[in-house]
Short mmCIF file of C-alpha atoms in Angstrom, two decimals:
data_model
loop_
_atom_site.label_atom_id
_atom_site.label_comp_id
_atom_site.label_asym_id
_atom_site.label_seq_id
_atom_site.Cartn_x
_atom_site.Cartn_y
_atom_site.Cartn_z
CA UNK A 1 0.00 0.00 0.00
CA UNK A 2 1.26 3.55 -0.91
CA UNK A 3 2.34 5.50 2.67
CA UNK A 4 1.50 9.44 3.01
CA UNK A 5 3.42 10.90 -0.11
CA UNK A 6 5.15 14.75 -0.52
CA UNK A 7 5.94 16.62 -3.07
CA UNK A 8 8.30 18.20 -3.49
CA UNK A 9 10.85 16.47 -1.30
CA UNK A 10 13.38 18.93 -1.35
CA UNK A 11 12.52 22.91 -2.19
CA UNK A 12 14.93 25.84 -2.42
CA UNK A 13 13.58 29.46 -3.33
CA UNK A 14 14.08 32.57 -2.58
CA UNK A 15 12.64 35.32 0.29
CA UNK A 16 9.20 36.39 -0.81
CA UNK A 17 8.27 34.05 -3.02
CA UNK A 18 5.48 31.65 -2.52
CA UNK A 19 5.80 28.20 -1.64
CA UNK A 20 3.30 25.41 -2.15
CA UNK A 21 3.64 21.83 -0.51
CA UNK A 22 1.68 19.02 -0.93
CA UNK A 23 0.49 15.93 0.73
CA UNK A 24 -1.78 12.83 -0.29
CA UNK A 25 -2.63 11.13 2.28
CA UNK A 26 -3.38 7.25 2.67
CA UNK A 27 -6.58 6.26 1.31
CA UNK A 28 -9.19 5.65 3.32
CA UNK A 29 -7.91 7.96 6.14
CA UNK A 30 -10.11 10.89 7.60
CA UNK A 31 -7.34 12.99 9.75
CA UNK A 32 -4.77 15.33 7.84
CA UNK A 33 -1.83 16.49 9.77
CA UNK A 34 0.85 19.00 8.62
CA UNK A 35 4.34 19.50 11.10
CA UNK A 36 7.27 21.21 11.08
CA UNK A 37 10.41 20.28 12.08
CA UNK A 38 13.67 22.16 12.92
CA UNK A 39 16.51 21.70 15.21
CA UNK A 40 15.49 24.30 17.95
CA UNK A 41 12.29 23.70 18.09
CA UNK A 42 11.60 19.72 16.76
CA UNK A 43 8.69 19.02 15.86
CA UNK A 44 5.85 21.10 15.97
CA UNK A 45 2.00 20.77 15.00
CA UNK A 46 0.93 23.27 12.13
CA UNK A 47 -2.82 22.24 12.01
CA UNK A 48 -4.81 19.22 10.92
CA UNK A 49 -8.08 18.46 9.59
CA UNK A 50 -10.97 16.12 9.76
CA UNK A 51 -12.98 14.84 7.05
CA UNK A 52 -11.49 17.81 5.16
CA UNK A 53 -11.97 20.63 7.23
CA UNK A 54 -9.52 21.81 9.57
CA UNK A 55 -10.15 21.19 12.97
CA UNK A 56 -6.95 23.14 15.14
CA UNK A 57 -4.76 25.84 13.37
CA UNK A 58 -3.77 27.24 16.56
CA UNK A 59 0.22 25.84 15.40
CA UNK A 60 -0.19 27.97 12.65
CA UNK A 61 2.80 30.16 13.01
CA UNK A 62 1.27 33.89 11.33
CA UNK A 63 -1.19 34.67 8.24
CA UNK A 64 1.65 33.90 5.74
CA UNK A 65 0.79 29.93 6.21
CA UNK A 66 -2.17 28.86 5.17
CA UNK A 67 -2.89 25.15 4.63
CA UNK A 68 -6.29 23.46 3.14
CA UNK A 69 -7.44 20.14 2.34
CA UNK A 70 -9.79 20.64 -0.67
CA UNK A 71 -10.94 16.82 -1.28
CA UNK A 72 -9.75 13.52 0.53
CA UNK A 73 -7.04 12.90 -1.25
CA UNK A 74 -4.79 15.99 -1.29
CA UNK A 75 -4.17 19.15 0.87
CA UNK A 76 -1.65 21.80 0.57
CA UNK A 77 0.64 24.03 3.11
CA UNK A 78 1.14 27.63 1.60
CA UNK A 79 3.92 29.88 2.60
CA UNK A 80 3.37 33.27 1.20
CA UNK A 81 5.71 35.36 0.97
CA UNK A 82 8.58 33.21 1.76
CA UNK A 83 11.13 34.26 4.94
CA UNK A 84 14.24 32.21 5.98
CA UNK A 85 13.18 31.40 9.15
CA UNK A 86 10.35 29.26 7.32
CA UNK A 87 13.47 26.75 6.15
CA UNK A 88 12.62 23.58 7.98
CA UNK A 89 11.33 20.23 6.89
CA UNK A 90 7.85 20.00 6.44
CA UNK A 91 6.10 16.37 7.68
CA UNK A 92 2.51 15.41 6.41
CA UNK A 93 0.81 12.65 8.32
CA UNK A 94 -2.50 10.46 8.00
CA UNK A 95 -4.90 8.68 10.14
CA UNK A 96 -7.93 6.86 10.14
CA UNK A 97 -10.67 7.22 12.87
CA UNK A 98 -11.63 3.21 12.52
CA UNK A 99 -12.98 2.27 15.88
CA UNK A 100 -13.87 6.11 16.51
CA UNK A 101 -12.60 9.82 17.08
CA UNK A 102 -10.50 8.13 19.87
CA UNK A 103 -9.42 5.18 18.65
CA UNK A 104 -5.60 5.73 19.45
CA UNK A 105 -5.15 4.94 15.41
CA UNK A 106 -1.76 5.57 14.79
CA UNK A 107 -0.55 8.61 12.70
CA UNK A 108 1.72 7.84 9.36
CA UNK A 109 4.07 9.94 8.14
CA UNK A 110 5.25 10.66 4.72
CA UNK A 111 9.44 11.28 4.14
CA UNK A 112 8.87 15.15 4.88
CA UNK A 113 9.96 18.56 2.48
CA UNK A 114 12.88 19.85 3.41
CA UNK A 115 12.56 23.63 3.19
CA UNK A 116 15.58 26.00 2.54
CA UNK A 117 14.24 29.54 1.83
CA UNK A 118 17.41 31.55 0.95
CA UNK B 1 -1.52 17.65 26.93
CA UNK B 2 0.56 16.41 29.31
CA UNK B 3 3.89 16.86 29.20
CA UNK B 4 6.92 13.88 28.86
CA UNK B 5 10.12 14.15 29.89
CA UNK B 6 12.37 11.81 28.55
CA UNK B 7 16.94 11.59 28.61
CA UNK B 8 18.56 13.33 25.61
CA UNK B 9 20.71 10.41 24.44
CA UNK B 10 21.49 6.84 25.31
CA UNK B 11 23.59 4.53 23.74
CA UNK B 12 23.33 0.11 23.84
CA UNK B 13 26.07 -1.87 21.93
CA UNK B 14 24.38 -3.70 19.32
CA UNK B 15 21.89 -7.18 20.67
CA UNK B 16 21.54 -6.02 24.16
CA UNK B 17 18.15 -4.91 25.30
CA UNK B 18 17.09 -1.75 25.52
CA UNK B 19 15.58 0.22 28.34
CA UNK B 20 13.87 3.94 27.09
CA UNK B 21 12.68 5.92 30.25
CA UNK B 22 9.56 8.10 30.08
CA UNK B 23 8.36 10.31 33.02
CA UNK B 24 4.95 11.61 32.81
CA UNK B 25 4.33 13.12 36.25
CA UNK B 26 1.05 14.58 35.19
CA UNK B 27 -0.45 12.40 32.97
CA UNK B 28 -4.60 12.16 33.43
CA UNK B 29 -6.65 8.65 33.79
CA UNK B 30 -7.59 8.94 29.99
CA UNK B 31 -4.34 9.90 28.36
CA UNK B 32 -2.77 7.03 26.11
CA UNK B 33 0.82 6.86 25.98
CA UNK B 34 2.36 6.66 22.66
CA UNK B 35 5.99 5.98 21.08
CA UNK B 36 7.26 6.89 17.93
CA UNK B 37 10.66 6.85 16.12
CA UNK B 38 12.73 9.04 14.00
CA UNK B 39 15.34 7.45 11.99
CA UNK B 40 17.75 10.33 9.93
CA UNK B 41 16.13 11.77 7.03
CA UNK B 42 12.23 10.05 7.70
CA UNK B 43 9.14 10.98 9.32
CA UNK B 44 8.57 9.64 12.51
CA UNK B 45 6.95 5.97 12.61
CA UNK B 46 4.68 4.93 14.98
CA UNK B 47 6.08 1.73 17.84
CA UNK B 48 3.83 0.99 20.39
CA UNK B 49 0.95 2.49 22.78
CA UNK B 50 -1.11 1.40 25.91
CA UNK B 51 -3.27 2.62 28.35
CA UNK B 52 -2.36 0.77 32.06
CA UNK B 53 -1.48 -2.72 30.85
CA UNK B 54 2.08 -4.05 29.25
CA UNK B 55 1.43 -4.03 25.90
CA UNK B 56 3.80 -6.23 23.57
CA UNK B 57 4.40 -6.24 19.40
CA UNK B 58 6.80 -6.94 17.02
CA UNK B 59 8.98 -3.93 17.57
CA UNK B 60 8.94 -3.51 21.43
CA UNK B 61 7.45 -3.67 24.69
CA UNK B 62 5.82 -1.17 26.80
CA UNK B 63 6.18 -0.95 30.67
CA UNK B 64 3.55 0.99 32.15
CA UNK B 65 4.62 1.75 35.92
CA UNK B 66 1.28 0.78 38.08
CA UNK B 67 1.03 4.69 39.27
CA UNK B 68 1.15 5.56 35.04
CA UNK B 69 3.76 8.48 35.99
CA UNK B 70 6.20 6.58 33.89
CA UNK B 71 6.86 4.18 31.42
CA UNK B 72 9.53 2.12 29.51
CA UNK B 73 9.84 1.14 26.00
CA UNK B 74 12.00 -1.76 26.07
CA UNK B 75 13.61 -3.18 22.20
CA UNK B 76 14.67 -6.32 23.39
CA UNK B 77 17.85 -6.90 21.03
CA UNK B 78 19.18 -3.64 19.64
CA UNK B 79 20.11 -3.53 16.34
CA UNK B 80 21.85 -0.81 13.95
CA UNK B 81 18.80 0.13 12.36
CA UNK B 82 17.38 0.77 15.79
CA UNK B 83 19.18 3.92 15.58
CA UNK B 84 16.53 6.79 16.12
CA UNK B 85 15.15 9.33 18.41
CA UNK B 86 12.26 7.62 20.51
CA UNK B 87 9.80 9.85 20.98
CA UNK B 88 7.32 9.41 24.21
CA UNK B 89 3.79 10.93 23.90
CA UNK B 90 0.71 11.48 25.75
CA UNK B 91 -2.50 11.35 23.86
CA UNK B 92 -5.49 12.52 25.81
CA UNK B 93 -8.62 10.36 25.15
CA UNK B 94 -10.56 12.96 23.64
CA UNK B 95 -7.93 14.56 22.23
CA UNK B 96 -9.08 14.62 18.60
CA UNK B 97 -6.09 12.20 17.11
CA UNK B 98 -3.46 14.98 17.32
CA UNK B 99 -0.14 14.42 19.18
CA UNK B 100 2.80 16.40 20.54
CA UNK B 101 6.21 15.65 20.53
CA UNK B 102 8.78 16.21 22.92
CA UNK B 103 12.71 16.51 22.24
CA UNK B 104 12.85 12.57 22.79
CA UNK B 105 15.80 10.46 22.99
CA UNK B 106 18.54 9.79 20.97
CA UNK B 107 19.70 6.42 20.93
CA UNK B 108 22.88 5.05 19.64
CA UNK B 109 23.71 1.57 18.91
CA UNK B 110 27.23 0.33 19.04
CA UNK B 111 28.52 -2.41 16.75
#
């Protein structure tokens, strides 16, 4: 079975210009997560969503991210404009509410988007 | 959510067993404790979680102290690909399926 998949896996652009990342998550699952990772501050959740629509954006660091999940089978983390403190790598996960909201179903990641905004 | 502290680094020479410490002083009745792992250049993959009881699968064991303020994730032969940082989390039971990770632990293995 195909795991969470990102695109692009590795991104390098310059201050003020818009970034785009994308996710797909595993079929079948209803949660969305997006993270952020960086060596001060490890890892860190963004926001995720439910059946589509986003539940907690309170990671969300200011208005320049925006993330949404516009069918079940892709959402998208926007970075406009661009700063270097943004470079990081970016981790999508997935999981499935089988059993319930709180069914303790594990979250799967996908390899991550490594960030360097120059 | 409750918060985890865990030891920065540990090392095991490779096909010993491993003991991972968790504290979780203020963990509530409901919260589930999870374990993940980061190997270099991945996302973080999900080990283990329980409630109260020892819980056992093919990667590890869990060790859930009868008080819940700590628990140990045990990898009972170390091997090089065991490598990672071990992550110890506390889910709360209505949570909404999000988790938060601490700093974790390092852990080396030594041929």
């Amino acid at each position: 079975d195909a795991g969470v998949i990102q695109s692009p896996r590795h991104e390098v652009t310059e201050m003020g210009q818009e970034v785009t990342l994308r996710c797909k998550p595993i079929s079948g699952h209803d949660y969305l997560f997006w993270y952020r990772q960086t060596m001060m501050r490890g890892l860190e959740l963004l926001i995720y969503f439910n059946n589509n629509v986003p539940i907690d954006d309170s990671g969300m660091p200011e208005d320049r991210f925006s993330a949404k999940m516009p069918n079940a089978s892709f959402s998208t983390l926007k970075i406009q404009p661009s700063e270097p403190r943004d470079s990081a790598v970016y981790f999508c996960a997935s999981s499935s509410s089988l059993g319930g909201a709180d069914s303790n179903q594990p979250q799967h990641f996908g390899d991550g988007t490594r960030l360097s905004i120059l | 959510d409750a918060k985890t502290t865990q030891p920065n680094s540990m090392e095991s020479n490779e096909e010993e067993p491993v003991h991972l410490p968790c504290n979780h002083s203020t963990i509530s009745g409901t919260d589930y404790i999870h374990w993940y792992r980061q190997l270099p250049s991945q996302g973080p993959e999900y080990v283990i979680h329980g409630l109260t009881s020892n819980v056992n699968n093919r990667m590890a064991s869990l060790a859930i102290a009868e008080d819940r303020k700590s628990s140990t994730l045990i990898l009972h032969r170390a091997t090089l690909r065991d490598a990672a940082v071990y992550y110890c989390i506390l889910r709360a039971f209505l949570g909404g399926n999000q988790f938060y990770f601490g700093t974790g632990t390092s852990l080396t293995v030594i041929p």
